[in-house]
mmCIF file of C-alpha atoms in Angstrom:
data_model
loop_
_atom_site.group_PDB
_atom_site.id
_atom_site.type_symbol
_atom_site.label_atom_id
_atom_site.label_comp_id
_atom_site.label_asym_id
_atom_site.label_seq_id
_atom_site.Cartn_x
_atom_site.Cartn_y
_atom_site.Cartn_z
ATOM 1 C CA GLY A 1 79.060 106.854 226.906
ATOM 2 C CA THR A 2 78.150 110.498 227.601
ATOM 3 C CA ILE A 3 76.980 111.171 224.034
ATOM 4 C CA THR A 4 76.002 108.925 221.144
ATOM 5 C CA ARG A 5 78.308 108.107 218.263
ATOM 6 C CA GLU A 6 76.065 110.125 215.955
ATOM 7 C CA GLU A 7 76.374 113.186 218.220
ATOM 8 C CA ALA A 8 80.141 112.735 218.369
ATOM 9 C CA LEU A 9 80.278 112.687 214.572
ATOM 10 C CA ARG A 10 78.139 115.847 214.346
ATOM 11 C CA ARG A 11 80.522 117.659 216.704
ATOM 12 C CA VAL A 12 83.559 117.079 214.497
ATOM 13 C CA ASP A 13 84.254 119.869 212.039
ATOM 14 C CA PRO A 14 85.163 118.294 208.666
ATOM 15 C CA GLU A 15 87.737 121.057 208.122
ATOM 16 C CA ASP A 16 89.542 119.906 211.276
ATOM 17 C CA LEU A 17 89.748 116.408 209.803
ATOM 18 C CA ALA A 18 91.310 117.839 206.641
ATOM 19 C CA LEU A 19 94.323 118.852 208.749
ATOM 20 C CA LEU A 20 95.039 115.168 209.364
ATOM 21 C CA PHE A 21 95.878 114.647 205.690
ATOM 22 C CA VAL A 22 98.255 117.556 205.042
ATOM 23 C CA PRO A 23 101.713 118.576 206.307
ATOM 24 C CA GLN A 24 101.807 120.570 209.530
ATOM 25 C CA PHE A 25 104.457 122.599 211.321
ATOM 26 C CA GLN A 26 106.277 120.891 214.156
ATOM 27 C CA ALA A 27 104.532 122.404 217.176
ATOM 28 C CA ALA A 28 107.616 123.401 219.176
ATOM 29 C CA GLU A 29 109.252 125.032 216.148
ATOM 30 C CA ARG A 30 106.055 126.902 215.259
ATOM 31 C CA GLU A 31 105.765 128.194 218.826
ATOM 32 C CA ARG A 32 109.406 129.290 218.757
ATOM 33 C CA ALA A 33 108.836 131.178 215.491
ATOM 34 C CA ALA A 34 105.652 132.790 216.819
ATOM 35 C CA SER A 35 107.414 133.959 219.989
ATOM 36 C CA THR A 36 110.148 135.713 217.993
ATOM 37 C CA ASP A 37 109.800 138.353 215.324
ATOM 38 C CA SER A 38 109.485 135.671 212.618
ATOM 39 C CA LEU A 39 105.715 136.155 212.267
ATOM 40 C CA LEU A 40 105.414 138.481 209.286
ATOM 41 C CA ALA A 41 101.683 138.675 208.676
ATOM 42 C CA ARG A 42 98.294 136.980 208.846
ATOM 43 C CA GLY A 43 95.804 136.458 206.068
ATOM 44 C CA PHE A 44 92.999 134.000 205.416
ATOM 45 C CA GLY A 45 93.860 130.329 205.640
ATOM 46 C CA ALA A 46 92.456 129.216 202.298
ATOM 47 C CA SER A 47 93.838 125.700 201.923
ATOM 48 C CA PRO A 48 95.051 123.729 204.937
ATOM 49 C CA GLY A 49 98.566 122.511 205.334
ATOM 50 C CA ALA A 50 101.904 124.027 206.179
ATOM 51 C CA CYS A 51 104.881 124.544 203.919
ATOM 52 C CA THR A 52 108.277 126.135 203.773
ATOM 53 C CA GLY A 53 110.091 127.241 200.658
ATOM 54 C CA GLN A 54 111.825 130.027 198.850
ATOM 55 C CA ALA A 55 109.621 132.960 197.859
ATOM 56 C CA TYR A 56 109.181 133.434 194.112
ATOM 57 C CA PHE A 57 107.059 136.186 192.599
ATOM 58 C CA ASP A 58 106.668 135.056 188.997
ATOM 59 C CA SER A 59 105.157 131.761 187.845
ATOM 60 C CA ALA A 60 107.746 131.153 185.135
ATOM 61 C CA ARG A 61 110.605 131.765 187.562
ATOM 62 C CA ALA A 62 108.887 129.515 190.121
ATOM 63 C CA VAL A 63 108.731 126.688 187.583
ATOM 64 C CA GLU A 64 112.370 127.233 186.642
ATOM 65 C CA ALA A 65 113.439 127.143 190.304
ATOM 66 C CA ALA A 66 111.371 124.044 191.043
ATOM 67 C CA ASN A 67 112.930 122.302 188.048
ATOM 68 C CA GLN A 68 116.316 122.982 189.673
ATOM 69 C CA GLY A 69 115.157 121.219 192.843
ATOM 70 C CA ILE A 70 114.298 124.347 194.828
ATOM 71 C CA THR A 71 111.254 124.194 197.066
ATOM 72 C CA VAL A 72 109.105 127.165 196.037
ATOM 73 C CA VAL A 73 106.310 129.215 197.623
ATOM 74 C CA LEU A 74 104.610 131.325 194.961
ATOM 75 C CA VAL A 75 103.917 134.879 196.187
ATOM 76 C CA ARG A 76 101.576 137.046 194.113
ATOM 77 C CA PRO A 77 99.232 139.992 194.654
ATOM 78 C CA GLU A 78 96.597 137.550 193.373
ATOM 79 C CA THR A 79 96.697 134.584 191.030
ATOM 80 C CA ASN A 80 94.962 134.052 187.707
ATOM 81 C CA PRO A 81 94.709 131.071 185.356
ATOM 82 C CA GLU A 82 98.064 131.980 183.759
ATOM 83 C CA ASP A 83 99.741 131.203 187.115
ATOM 84 C CA ILE A 84 98.782 127.513 187.075
ATOM 85 C CA GLY A 85 102.310 126.412 186.140
ATOM 86 C CA GLY A 86 103.761 128.281 189.112
ATOM 87 C CA ILE A 87 101.078 126.933 191.427
ATOM 88 C CA LEU A 88 101.757 123.366 190.298
ATOM 89 C CA ALA A 89 105.508 123.846 190.791
ATOM 90 C CA SER A 90 105.085 125.310 194.282
ATOM 91 C CA VAL A 91 104.465 123.712 197.659
ATOM 92 C CA GLY A 92 102.224 126.618 198.621
ATOM 93 C CA VAL A 93 100.829 129.993 197.583
ATOM 94 C CA LEU A 94 100.635 133.359 199.326
ATOM 95 C CA THR A 95 98.597 136.292 197.987
ATOM 96 C CA SER A 96 98.052 139.797 199.302
ATOM 97 C CA ARG A 97 94.539 139.968 197.850
ATOM 98 C CA GLY A 98 91.651 137.566 197.498
ATOM 99 C CA GLY A 99 89.362 135.563 199.698
ATOM 100 C CA VAL A 100 88.551 131.941 200.381
ATOM 101 C CA THR A 101 86.734 131.664 197.036
ATOM 102 C CA SER A 102 89.496 133.354 195.020
ATOM 103 C CA HIS A 103 91.378 131.632 192.203
ATOM 104 C CA ALA A 104 94.372 130.806 194.414
ATOM 105 C CA ALA A 105 92.167 129.389 197.172
ATOM 106 C CA VAL A 106 90.059 127.175 194.924
ATOM 107 C CA VAL A 107 92.962 125.829 192.871
ATOM 108 C CA THR A 108 95.230 125.084 195.847
ATOM 109 C CA ARG A 109 92.444 123.349 197.770
ATOM 110 C CA GLY A 110 91.873 121.144 194.750
ATOM 111 C CA LEU A 111 95.585 120.368 194.566
ATOM 112 C CA GLY A 112 96.037 119.869 198.319
ATOM 113 C CA LYS A 113 98.610 122.669 198.618
ATOM 114 C CA ALA A 114 98.888 125.150 201.467
ATOM 115 C CA CYS A 115 97.553 128.616 200.681
ATOM 116 C CA VAL A 116 97.112 131.937 202.460
ATOM 117 C CA VAL A 117 95.118 134.624 200.650
ATOM 118 C CA GLY A 118 94.038 138.159 201.462
ATOM 119 C CA CYS A 119 97.214 138.787 203.422
ATOM 120 C CA GLU A 120 96.808 142.549 203.247
ATOM 121 C CA GLU A 121 99.748 143.163 205.591
ATOM 122 C CA ILE A 122 102.167 142.241 202.799
ATOM 123 C CA ARG A 123 102.962 144.641 199.976
ATOM 124 C CA VAL A 124 104.100 142.670 196.943
ATOM 125 C CA ASP A 125 106.484 144.448 194.561
ATOM 126 C CA LEU A 126 106.671 142.282 191.434
ATOM 127 C CA GLN A 127 109.261 144.489 189.734
ATOM 128 C CA ALA A 128 111.686 144.299 192.664
ATOM 129 C CA ARG A 129 110.772 140.637 193.326
ATOM 130 C CA GLN A 130 110.094 141.185 197.000
ATOM 131 C CA PHE A 131 107.401 141.848 199.545
ATOM 132 C CA GLU A 132 107.319 143.984 202.631
ATOM 133 C CA ALA A 133 105.448 143.108 205.797
ATOM 134 C CA ASN A 134 105.485 145.168 208.970
ATOM 135 C CA GLY A 135 108.758 146.878 208.093
ATOM 136 C CA ARG A 136 110.566 143.703 206.991
ATOM 137 C CA VAL A 137 111.490 142.970 203.396
ATOM 138 C CA VAL A 138 111.535 139.445 201.962
ATOM 139 C CA HIS A 139 113.430 139.107 198.688
ATOM 140 C CA GLU A 140 113.016 136.432 196.050
ATOM 141 C CA GLY A 141 114.835 133.288 197.095
ATOM 142 C CA GLU A 142 114.455 133.878 200.843
ATOM 143 C CA GLN A 143 112.786 131.187 202.946
ATOM 144 C CA ILE A 144 109.236 131.748 204.153
ATOM 145 C CA SER A 145 106.829 129.429 205.946
ATOM 146 C CA VAL A 146 103.081 129.498 205.301
ATOM 147 C CA ASP A 147 100.300 127.932 207.369
ATOM 148 C CA GLY A 148 97.217 127.478 205.220
ATOM 149 C CA ALA A 149 95.076 126.574 208.225
ATOM 150 C CA THR A 150 95.812 129.599 210.436
ATOM 151 C CA GLY A 151 96.724 132.111 207.721
ATOM 152 C CA GLU A 152 100.089 132.847 209.325
ATOM 153 C CA VAL A 153 103.194 133.745 207.323
ATOM 154 C CA PHE A 154 106.647 133.441 208.889
ATOM 155 C CA ALA A 155 110.129 134.454 207.832
ATOM 156 C CA GLY A 156 112.524 131.529 207.655
ATOM 157 C CA LEU A 157 112.144 127.795 207.696
ATOM 158 C CA ILE A 158 109.809 125.974 210.078
ATOM 159 C CA PRO A 159 110.104 122.175 209.833
ATOM 160 C CA THR A 160 106.960 120.300 208.822
ATOM 161 C CA PHE A 161 105.778 116.729 209.302
ATOM 162 C CA GLN A 162 103.169 114.561 207.618
ATOM 163 C CA PRO A 163 100.628 113.280 210.198
ATOM 164 C CA ASP A 164 100.550 109.504 210.628
ATOM 165 C CA LEU A 165 96.900 108.430 210.406
ATOM 166 C CA VAL A 166 97.689 104.780 211.045
ATOM 167 C CA GLY A 167 99.101 105.574 214.477
ATOM 168 C CA GLN A 168 96.170 107.771 215.529
ATOM 169 C CA GLN A 169 93.805 105.308 217.177
ATOM 170 C CA ASP A 170 91.165 107.917 218.069
ATOM 171 C CA THR A 171 91.022 109.090 214.457
ATOM 172 C CA GLN A 172 90.692 105.524 213.197
ATOM 173 C CA VAL A 173 87.778 104.914 215.591
ATOM 174 C CA LEU A 174 86.064 108.139 214.517
ATOM 175 C CA LEU A 175 86.478 107.313 210.814
ATOM 176 C CA SER A 176 85.101 103.798 211.358
ATOM 177 C CA TRP A 177 82.038 105.312 213.076
ATOM 178 C CA ALA A 178 81.605 107.654 210.113
ATOM 179 C CA ASP A 179 81.821 104.710 207.683
ATOM 180 C CA LYS A 180 79.099 102.855 209.603
ATOM 181 C CA ALA A 181 76.830 105.927 209.750
ATOM 182 C CA SER A 182 77.344 106.899 206.112
ATOM 183 C CA ARG A 183 74.433 106.419 203.724
ATOM 184 C CA LEU A 184 76.109 108.066 200.752
ATOM 185 C CA GLY A 185 77.772 105.870 198.206
ATOM 186 C CA VAL A 186 80.158 106.983 195.508
ATOM 187 C CA MET A 187 80.450 105.146 192.213
ATOM 188 C CA ALA A 188 82.833 105.895 189.379
#
């Protein structure tokens, strides 16, 4: 009763709502990783969601690994249209260059995959199939965890969960208010 429904809707950042539809790290496990030396680097969170997988540095090798049942995070200096196969095969993407309008950012947002771009703290060596971050080396096949909302990159596996929208009463109320206030229709 302190503010109107319309004001409440205006105060909600749509990007915050996007987090309700994508995997997230389990909070306690993320905090544990952040309090140890597992945090490797920070870049720009380009596509929300969290993921864990084995680092692969070549799109073709990423596709091959994914076809073998391996969960893959594609790591590149930057992506280009030729990397689409690797992006599709991966649960997330990490690049050392680029911004929130870069190829990797735009494509992963469209696909609903986690992505961190412009992570300048990592030095990707495609020939050696590894990257270095703050004195640590991550080789191809090693587990990394990427948070596309915060831009954080961790060594190792951090468990994720898919938020349950049905059980979130406050979210359901907010979305029903938005439906009632909406004047935009979509026809296909």
